[in-house]
Coordinates of C-alpha atoms in Angstrom, one line a residue:
X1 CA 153.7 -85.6 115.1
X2 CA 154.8 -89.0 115.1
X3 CA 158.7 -90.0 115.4
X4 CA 160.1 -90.6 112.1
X5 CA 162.1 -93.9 113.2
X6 CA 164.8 -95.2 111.4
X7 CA 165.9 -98.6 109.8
X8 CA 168.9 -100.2 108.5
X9 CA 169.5 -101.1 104.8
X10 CA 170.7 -104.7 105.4
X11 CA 168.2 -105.9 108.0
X12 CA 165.0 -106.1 109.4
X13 CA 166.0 -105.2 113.1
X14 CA 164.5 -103.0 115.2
X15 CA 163.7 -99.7 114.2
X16 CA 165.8 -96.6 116.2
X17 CA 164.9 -92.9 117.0
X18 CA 167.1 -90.4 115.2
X19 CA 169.1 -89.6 118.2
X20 CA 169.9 -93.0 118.6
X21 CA 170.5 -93.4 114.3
X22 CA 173.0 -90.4 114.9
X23 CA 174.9 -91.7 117.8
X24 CA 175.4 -95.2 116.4
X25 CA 176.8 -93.4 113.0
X26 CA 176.4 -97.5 111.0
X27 CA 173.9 -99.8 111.8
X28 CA 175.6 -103.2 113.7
X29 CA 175.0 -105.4 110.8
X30 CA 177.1 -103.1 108.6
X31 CA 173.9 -101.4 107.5
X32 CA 173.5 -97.4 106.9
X33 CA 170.2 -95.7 108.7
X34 CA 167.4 -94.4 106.2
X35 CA 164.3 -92.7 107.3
X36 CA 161.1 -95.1 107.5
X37 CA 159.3 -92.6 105.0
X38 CA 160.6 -89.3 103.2
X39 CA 158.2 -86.5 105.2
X40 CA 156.5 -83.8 102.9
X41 CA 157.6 -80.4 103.7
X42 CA 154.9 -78.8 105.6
X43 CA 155.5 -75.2 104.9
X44 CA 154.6 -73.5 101.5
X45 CA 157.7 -72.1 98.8
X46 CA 156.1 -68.3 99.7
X47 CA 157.0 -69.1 103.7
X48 CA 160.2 -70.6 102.7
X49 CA 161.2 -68.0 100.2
X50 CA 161.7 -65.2 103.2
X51 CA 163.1 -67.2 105.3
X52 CA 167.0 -67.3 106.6
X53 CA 169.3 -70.4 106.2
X54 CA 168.8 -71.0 109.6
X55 CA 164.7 -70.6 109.8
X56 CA 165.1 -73.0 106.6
X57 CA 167.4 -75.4 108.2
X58 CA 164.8 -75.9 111.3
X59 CA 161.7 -76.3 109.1
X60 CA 163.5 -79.2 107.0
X61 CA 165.3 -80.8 109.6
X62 CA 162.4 -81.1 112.4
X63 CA 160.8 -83.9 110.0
X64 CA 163.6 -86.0 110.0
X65 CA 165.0 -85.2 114.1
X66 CA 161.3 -85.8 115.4
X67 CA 162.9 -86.8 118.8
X68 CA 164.5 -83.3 118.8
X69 CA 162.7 -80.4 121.1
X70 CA 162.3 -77.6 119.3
X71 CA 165.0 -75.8 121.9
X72 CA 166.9 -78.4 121.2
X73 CA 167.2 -78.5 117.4
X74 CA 167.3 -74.6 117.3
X75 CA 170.6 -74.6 119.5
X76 CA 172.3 -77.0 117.0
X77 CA 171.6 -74.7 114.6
X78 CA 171.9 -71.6 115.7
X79 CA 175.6 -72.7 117.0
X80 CA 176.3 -74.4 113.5
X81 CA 175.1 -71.5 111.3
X82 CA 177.2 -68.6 112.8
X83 CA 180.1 -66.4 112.6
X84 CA 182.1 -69.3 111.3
X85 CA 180.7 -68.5 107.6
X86 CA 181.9 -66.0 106.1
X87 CA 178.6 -64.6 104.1
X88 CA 175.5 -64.0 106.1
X89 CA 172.9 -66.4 103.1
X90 CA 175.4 -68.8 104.2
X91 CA 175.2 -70.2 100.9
X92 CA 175.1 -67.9 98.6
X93 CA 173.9 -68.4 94.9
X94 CA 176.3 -66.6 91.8
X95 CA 174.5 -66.8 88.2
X96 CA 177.0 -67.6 86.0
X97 CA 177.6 -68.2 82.3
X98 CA 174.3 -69.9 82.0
X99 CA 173.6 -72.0 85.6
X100 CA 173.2 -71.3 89.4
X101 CA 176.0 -72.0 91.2
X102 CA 175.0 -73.0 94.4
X103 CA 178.4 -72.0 96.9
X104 CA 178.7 -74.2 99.3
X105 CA 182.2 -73.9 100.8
X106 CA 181.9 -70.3 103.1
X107 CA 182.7 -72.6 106.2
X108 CA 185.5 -72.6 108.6
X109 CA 187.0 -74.9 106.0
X110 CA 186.1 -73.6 102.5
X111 CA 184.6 -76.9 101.3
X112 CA 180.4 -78.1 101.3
X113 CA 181.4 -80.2 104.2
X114 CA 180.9 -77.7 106.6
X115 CA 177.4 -77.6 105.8
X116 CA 176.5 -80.8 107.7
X117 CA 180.0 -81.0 109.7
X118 CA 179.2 -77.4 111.5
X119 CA 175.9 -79.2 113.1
X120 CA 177.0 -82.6 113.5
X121 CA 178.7 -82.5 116.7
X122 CA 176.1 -80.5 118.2
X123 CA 173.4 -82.9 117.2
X124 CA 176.0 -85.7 118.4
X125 CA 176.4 -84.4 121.7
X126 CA 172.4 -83.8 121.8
X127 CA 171.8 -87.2 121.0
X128 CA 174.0 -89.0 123.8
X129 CA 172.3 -86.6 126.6
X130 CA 168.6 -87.7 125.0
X131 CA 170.1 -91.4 125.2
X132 CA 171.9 -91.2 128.8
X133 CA 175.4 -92.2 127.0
X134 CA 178.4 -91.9 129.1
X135 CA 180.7 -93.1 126.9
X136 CA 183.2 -90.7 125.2
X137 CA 182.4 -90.5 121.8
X138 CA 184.9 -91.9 119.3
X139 CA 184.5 -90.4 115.7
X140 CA 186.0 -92.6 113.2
X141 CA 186.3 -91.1 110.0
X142 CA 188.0 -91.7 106.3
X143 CA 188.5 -88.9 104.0
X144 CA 189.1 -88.6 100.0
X145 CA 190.2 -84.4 101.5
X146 CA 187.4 -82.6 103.0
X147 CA 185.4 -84.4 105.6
X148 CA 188.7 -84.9 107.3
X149 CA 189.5 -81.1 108.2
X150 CA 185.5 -80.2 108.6
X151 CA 185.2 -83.0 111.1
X152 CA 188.7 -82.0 112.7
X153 CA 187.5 -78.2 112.7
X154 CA 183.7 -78.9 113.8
X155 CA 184.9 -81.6 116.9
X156 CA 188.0 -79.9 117.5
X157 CA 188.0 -79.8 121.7
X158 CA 183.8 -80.8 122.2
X159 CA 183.9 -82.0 125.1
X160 CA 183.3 -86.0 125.8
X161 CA 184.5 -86.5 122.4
X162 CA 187.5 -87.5 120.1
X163 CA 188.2 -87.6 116.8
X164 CA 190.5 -90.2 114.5
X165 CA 190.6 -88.9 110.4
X166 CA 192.1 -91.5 108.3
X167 CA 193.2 -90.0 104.7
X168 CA 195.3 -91.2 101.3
X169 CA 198.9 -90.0 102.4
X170 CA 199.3 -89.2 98.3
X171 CA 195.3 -88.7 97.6
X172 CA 195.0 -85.2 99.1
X173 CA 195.5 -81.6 97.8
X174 CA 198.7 -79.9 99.6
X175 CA 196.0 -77.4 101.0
X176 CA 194.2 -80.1 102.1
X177 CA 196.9 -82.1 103.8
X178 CA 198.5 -78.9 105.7
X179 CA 194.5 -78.4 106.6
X180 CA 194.6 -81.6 108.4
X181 CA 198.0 -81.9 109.7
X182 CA 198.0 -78.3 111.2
X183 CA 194.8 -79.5 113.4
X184 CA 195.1 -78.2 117.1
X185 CA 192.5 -79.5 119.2
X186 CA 194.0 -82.4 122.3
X187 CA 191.2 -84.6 121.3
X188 CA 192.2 -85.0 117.5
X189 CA 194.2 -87.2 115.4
X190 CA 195.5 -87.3 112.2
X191 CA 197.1 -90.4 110.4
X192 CA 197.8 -90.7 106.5
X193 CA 197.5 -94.2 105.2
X194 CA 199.6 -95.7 102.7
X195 CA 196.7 -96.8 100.3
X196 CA 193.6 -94.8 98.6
X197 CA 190.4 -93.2 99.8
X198 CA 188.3 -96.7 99.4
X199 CA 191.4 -98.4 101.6
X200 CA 191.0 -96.0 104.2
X201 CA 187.1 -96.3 104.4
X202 CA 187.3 -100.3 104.3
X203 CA 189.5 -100.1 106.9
X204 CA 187.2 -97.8 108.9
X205 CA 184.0 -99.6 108.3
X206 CA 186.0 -103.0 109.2
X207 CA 187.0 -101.3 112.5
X208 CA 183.1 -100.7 113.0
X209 CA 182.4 -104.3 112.7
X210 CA 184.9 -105.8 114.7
X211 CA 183.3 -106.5 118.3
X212 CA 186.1 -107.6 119.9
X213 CA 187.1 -104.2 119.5
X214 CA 183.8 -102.7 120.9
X215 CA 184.1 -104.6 123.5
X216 CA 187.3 -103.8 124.7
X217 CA 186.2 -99.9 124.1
X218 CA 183.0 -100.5 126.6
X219 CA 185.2 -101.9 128.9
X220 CA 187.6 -98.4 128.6
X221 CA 184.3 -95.9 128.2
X222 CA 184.1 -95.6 124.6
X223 CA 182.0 -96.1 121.8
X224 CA 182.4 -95.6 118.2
X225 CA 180.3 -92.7 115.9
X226 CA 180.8 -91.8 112.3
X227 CA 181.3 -88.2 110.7
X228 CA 181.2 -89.8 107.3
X229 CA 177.9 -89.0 105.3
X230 CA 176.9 -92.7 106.3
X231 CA 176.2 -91.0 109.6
X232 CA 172.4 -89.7 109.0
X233 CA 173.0 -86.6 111.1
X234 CA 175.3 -85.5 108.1
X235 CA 172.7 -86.9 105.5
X236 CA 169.8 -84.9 106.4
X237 CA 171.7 -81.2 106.8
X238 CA 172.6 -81.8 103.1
X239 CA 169.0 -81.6 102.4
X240 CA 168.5 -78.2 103.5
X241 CA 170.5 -76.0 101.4
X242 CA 168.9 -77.6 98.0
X243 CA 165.3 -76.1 99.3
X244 CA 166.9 -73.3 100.4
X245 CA 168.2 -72.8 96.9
X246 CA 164.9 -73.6 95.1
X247 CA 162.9 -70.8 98.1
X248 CA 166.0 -67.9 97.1
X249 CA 165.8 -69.0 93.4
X250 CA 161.7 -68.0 93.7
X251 CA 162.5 -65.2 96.0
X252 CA 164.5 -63.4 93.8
X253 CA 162.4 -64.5 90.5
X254 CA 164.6 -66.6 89.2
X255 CA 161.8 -69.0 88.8
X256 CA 158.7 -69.0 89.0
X257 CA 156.2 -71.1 91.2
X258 CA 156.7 -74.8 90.8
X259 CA 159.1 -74.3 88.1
X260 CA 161.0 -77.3 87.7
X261 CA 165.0 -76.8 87.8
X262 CA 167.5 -79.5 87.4
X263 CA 170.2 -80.2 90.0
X264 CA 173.9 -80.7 89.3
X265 CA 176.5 -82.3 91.6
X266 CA 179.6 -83.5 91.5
X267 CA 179.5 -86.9 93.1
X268 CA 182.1 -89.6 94.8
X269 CA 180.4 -91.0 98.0
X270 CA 177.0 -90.2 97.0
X271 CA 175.7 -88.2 99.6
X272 CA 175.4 -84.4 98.3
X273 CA 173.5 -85.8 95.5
X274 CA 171.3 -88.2 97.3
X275 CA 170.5 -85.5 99.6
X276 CA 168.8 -83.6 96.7
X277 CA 166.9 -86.2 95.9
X278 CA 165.7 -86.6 99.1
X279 CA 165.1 -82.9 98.7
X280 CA 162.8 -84.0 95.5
X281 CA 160.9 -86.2 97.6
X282 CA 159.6 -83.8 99.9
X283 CA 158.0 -81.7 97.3
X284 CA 160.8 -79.6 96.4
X285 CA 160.2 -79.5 92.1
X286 CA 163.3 -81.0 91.1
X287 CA 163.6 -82.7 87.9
X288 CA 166.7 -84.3 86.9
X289 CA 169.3 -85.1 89.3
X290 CA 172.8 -85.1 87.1
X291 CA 175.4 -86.8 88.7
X292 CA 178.6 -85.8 87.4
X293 CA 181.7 -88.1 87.4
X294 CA 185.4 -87.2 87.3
X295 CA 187.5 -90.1 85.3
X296 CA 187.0 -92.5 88.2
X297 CA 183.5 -93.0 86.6
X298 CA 181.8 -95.6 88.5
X299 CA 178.1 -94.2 89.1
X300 CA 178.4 -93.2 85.5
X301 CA 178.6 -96.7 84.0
X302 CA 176.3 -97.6 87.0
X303 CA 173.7 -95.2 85.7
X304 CA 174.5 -96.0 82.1
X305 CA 174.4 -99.7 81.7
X306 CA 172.8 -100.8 85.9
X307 CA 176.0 -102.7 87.1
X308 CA 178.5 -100.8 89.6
X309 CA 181.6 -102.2 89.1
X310 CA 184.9 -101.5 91.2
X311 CA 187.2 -103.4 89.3
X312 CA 188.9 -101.2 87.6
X313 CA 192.2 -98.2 87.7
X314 CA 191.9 -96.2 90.7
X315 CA 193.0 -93.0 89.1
X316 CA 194.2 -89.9 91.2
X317 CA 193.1 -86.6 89.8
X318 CA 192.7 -83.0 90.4
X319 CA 189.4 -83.6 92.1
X320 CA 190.2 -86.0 94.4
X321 CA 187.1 -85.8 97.2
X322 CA 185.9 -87.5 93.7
X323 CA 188.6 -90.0 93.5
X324 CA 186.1 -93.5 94.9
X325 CA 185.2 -96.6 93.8
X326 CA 183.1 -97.2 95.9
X327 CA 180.0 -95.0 96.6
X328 CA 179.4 -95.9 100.1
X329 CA 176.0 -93.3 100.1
X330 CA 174.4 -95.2 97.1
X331 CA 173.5 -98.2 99.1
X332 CA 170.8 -95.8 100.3
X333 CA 169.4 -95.8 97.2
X334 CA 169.9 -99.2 96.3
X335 CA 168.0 -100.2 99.4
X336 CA 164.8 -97.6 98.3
X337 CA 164.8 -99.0 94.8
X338 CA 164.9 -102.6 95.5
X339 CA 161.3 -102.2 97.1
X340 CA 163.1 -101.6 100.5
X341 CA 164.1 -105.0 100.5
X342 CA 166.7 -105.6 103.0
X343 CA 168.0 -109.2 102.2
X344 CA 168.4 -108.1 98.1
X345 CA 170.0 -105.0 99.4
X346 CA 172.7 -107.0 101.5
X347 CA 172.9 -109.5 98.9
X348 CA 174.2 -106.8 96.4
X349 CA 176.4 -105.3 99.0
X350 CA 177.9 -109.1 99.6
X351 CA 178.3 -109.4 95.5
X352 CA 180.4 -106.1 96.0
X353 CA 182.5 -106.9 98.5
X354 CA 183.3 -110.5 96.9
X355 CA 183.3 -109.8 93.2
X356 CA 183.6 -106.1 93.1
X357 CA 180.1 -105.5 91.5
X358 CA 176.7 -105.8 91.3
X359 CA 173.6 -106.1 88.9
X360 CA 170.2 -104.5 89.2
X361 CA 167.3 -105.7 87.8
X362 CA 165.0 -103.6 84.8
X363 CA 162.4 -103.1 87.5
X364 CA 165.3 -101.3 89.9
X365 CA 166.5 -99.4 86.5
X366 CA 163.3 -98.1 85.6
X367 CA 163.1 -96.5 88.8
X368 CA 166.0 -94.4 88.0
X369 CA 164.8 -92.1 85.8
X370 CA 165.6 -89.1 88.1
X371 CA 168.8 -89.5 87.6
X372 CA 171.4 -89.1 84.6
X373 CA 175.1 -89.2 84.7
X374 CA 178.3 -88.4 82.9
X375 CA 181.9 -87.4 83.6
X376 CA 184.7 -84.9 83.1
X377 CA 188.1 -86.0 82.0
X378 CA 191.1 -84.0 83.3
X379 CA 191.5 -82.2 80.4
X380 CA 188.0 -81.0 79.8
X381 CA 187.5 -80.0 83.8
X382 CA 190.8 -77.9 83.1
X383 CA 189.3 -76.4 80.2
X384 CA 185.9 -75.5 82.1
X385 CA 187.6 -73.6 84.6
X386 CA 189.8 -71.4 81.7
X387 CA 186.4 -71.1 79.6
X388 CA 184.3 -69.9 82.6
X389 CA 187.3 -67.8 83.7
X390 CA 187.8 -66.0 80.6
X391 CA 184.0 -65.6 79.9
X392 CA 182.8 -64.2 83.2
X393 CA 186.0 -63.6 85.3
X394 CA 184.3 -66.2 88.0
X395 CA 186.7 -69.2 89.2
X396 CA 185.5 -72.0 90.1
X397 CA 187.4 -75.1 91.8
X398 CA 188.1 -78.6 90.0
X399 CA 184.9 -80.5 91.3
X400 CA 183.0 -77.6 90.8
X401 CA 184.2 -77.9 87.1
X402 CA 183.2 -81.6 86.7
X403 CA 180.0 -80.7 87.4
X404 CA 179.9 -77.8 85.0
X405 CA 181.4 -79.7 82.2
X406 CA 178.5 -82.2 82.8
X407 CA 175.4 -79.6 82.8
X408 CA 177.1 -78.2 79.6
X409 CA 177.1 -81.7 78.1
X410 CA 173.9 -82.1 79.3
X411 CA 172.3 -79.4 78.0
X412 CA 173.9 -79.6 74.3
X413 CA 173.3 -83.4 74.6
X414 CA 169.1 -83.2 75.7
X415 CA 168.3 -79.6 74.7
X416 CA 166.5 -79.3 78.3
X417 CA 165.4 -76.0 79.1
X418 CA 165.2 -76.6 83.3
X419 CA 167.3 -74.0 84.6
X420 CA 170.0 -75.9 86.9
X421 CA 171.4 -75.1 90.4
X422 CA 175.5 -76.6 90.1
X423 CA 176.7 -77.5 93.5
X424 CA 179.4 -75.4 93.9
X425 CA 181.5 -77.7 96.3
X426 CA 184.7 -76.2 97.4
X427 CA 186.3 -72.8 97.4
X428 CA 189.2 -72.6 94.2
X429 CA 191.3 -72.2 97.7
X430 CA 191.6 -75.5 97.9
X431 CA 193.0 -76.6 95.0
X432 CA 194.6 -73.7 94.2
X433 CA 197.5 -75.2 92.0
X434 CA 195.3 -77.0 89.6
X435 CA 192.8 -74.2 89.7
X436 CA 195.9 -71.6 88.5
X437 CA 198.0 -74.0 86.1
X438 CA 194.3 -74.5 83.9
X439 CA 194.2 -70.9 83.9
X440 CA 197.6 -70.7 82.8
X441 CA 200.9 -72.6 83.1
X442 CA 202.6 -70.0 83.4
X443 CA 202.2 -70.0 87.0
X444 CA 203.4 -73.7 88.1
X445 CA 206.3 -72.3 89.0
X446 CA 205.4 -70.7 92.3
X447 CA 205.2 -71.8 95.5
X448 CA 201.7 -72.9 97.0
X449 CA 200.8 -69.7 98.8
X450 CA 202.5 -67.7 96.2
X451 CA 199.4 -69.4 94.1
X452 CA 197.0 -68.0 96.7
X453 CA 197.9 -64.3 96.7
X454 CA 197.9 -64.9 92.5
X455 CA 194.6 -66.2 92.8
X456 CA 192.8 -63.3 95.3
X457 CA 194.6 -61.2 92.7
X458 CA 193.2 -62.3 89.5
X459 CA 190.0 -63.6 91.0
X460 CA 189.2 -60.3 93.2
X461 CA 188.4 -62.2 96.0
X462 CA 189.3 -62.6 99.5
X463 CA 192.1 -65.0 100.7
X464 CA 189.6 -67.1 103.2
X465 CA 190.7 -67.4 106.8
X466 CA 191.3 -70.9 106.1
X467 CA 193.9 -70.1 103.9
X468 CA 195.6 -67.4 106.0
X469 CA 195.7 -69.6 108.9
X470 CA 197.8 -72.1 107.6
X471 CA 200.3 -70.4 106.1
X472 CA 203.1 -70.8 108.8
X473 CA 201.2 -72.7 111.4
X474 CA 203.1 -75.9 112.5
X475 CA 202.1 -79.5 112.1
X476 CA 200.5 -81.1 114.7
X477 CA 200.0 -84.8 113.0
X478 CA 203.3 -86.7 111.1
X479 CA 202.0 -90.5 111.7
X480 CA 201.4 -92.4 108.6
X481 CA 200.8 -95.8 108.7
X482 CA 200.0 -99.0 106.4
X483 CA 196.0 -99.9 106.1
X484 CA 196.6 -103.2 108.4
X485 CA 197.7 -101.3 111.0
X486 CA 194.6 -98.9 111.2
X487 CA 192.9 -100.4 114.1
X488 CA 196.6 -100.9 116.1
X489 CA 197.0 -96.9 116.0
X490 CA 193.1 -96.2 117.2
X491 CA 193.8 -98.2 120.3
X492 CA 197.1 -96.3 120.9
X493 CA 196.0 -93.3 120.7
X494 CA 192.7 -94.1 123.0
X495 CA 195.2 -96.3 125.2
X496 CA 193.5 -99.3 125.1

């Protein structure tokens, strides 16, 4: 088989390995990696319908890591996809007042980042042996809640690596903060940032670019990498539980063969969904990709009206891995639609960073008829999660509800028959306050974890580890810092 090599968005450079695509997490002109060509899946839906998560996992990502050995990519997996989940599919399908939902959050960290974040730093590690790196491996990341802790849990003492997670000091669940903060691990690091998700990823992506700084962490034995889904090596994991979901769906006759279904995600940084659709492009028959919007509804009047537009309220919410303006993973797709055009894409990406928005053309438009969006507002994603509750006695979390709202507007809205796989995205754990007060007010009064014992009771479900472990542990992480002094802390804590 021939390497799949990969390119940057923004330039016509010199074309990398995936190894070397992983490793370098952004591409030095500010660029994110995409794949020279989506590869076909090369087994049938009968193979793939009795196989495991992890047989599935090595069949889709072998077409993208073609520099991987075989040995090689099996170890990721097999140490990614272990004990750490708590249900042996991994990720587990519930039918459920009408859709699929498609639970993705049985990882150490009860959110759908631990299905890319579990094999990341095992590919990372990989990659730097195939590539004769030995630099320490810096991962920089930002967080809107989730990639923070899964990154933090899956790098967590690997050695000949460190991890920095920025995150909105005010823009996190309390679950999610004490997740973070509670980290153990001597190579990690926590700081809050007094600012919003897109502050802390600017910030982040600005510290990427500046080679003054790269030079000065050569000189000390360091070198940046991402854990952001910019990084490809968290891009392409995404992939596989979408055709695992279409190969169980057909397994258990759900479907039939080649059935079309439609795909439903809740969507801020654009990667889950973009996944799926690279997940259509191998062959996997996926119709409609609905991207669901909380009120920060950016890709919705994208998708609507073909201008993405940041300047506008930045409004916190209940689902706040949702809470960004600006899509970081859609440049991916920007890039594919504008005829893989690399000085158009980079001149859009310049319009957003100077005005705040950019234009695409008819021609681009018309190419987005896979897609269709809408949005939630607070009070309807509340509503979903009573309605759903009272029906069926299954609780869902608040992103999960966006994107249930959305299929059920979809549905009364186009009268589509598809059945439809939801992206169940994070364990009602997480967000166990908003989760309990649109069940009923009543319970606002009690304390966080009084929530979580409420919640196993009414919902018959285990408190996750996740959960249990934080309850009294200490924190580990207290610095919070303003977003001009982001790049002043990384150097303190690598002492540079």
């Amino acid at each position: 088989m021939m390497d799949l090599l990969y390119k940057s968005t923004r330039s016509n450079e010199t074309a990398v390995t995936a190894s070397q695509a992983i490793l370098k997490g952004l591409s030095a002109d500010g660029g994110l990696f995409v794949p020279s060509g989506i590869p076909a899946l090369d087994v049938d839906m009968e193979t793939l319908a009795g196989m495991s998560y992890q047989e599935t996992a090595y069949e889709v990502m072998k077409l993208f890591f073609t520099d991987f050995t075989e040995e090689e990519l099996k170890s990721c997996i097999a140490k990614a996809y272990d004990e750490k989940f708590d249900t042996t599919e991994i990720a587990p399908i519930k039918k459920e007042d009408g859709a699929y939902y498609l639970e993705l959050f049985h990882g150490a960290t009860i959110a759908f980042k631990d299905m890319a974040l579990s094999i990341l730093p095992h590919l990372l590690t990989t990659s730097a042996k195939k590539n004769n790196v030995k630099n320490e491996i810096v991962i920089l990341t930002a967080t809107s809640g989730d990639t923070g802790k899964a990154a933090l849990a899956g790098f967590a003492d690997v050695p000949g690596t460190r991890i920095v997670v920025f995150y909105p000091k005010d823009g996190v669940s309390p679950i999610q903060e004490k997740q973070m903060v509670t980290q153990k691990g001597d190579n990690t690091f926590v700081v809050g940032i007094n600012g919003n998700f897109d502050d802390a990823q600017t910030g982040v992506k600005n510290i990427f670019g500046d080679k003054e700084l790269e030079a000065q962490m050569a000189d000390a034995g360091f070198q940046f990498s991402s854990a952001n889904s910019i990084n490809i090596g968290r891009l392409v994991p995404q992939v596989v539980y979408y055709v695992y979901a279409y190969a169980k769906l057909y397994a258990s006759k759900e479907i039939d063969k080649s059935e079309k279904i439609n795909v439903v995600v809740p969507t801020g940084n654009f990667g889950n969904i973009l996944a799926a659709y690279y997940a259509k492009n191998m062959g996997v028959p996926i119709d409609k990709l609905i991207c669901a919007s909380n009120d920060n509804k950016v890709l919705y009047d994208f998708f609507t009206t073909g201008t993405y537009d940041r300047n506008r309220e930045f409004i916190l919410t209940t689902s706040p891995s949702m809470d960004i303006l600006i899509s970081s993973n859609l440049e991916r797709l920007i890039y594919k639609i504008a005829g893989e055009d690399a000085d158009k894409n980079l001149e859009m990406m310049a319009a957003l960073g100077k005005e705040g928005k950019y234009h695409i053309t008819e021609e681009m438009k018309a190419q987005l008829s896979d897609f269709c969006g809408n949005y939630a507002t607070e009070e309807e994603t509340a509503q979903e999660i009573a309605s759903v509750y009272q029906k069926t006695g299954y609780i869902m979390d608040t992103h999960t509800a966006v994107a249930s709202c959305v299929f059920k507007k979809y549905e009364a809205e186009k009268k589509d028959n598809n059945k439809s796989v939801i992206a169940s995205t994070a364990s009602p754990y997480k967000f166990t306050r908003s989760v309990m007060d649109a069940i009923d007010m009543k319970y606002d009064a009690m304390t966080d974890f009084e929530l979580v014992d409420e919640l196993c009771k009414i919902s018959k479900v285990k408190v996750p580890g996740a959960i249990e472990e934080i309850r009294t542990a200490p924190v580990l992480h207290d610095t919070v810092v303003e977003v001009n002094e982001m790049k002043d802390i990384v150097k303190k804590f690598l002492n540079i």
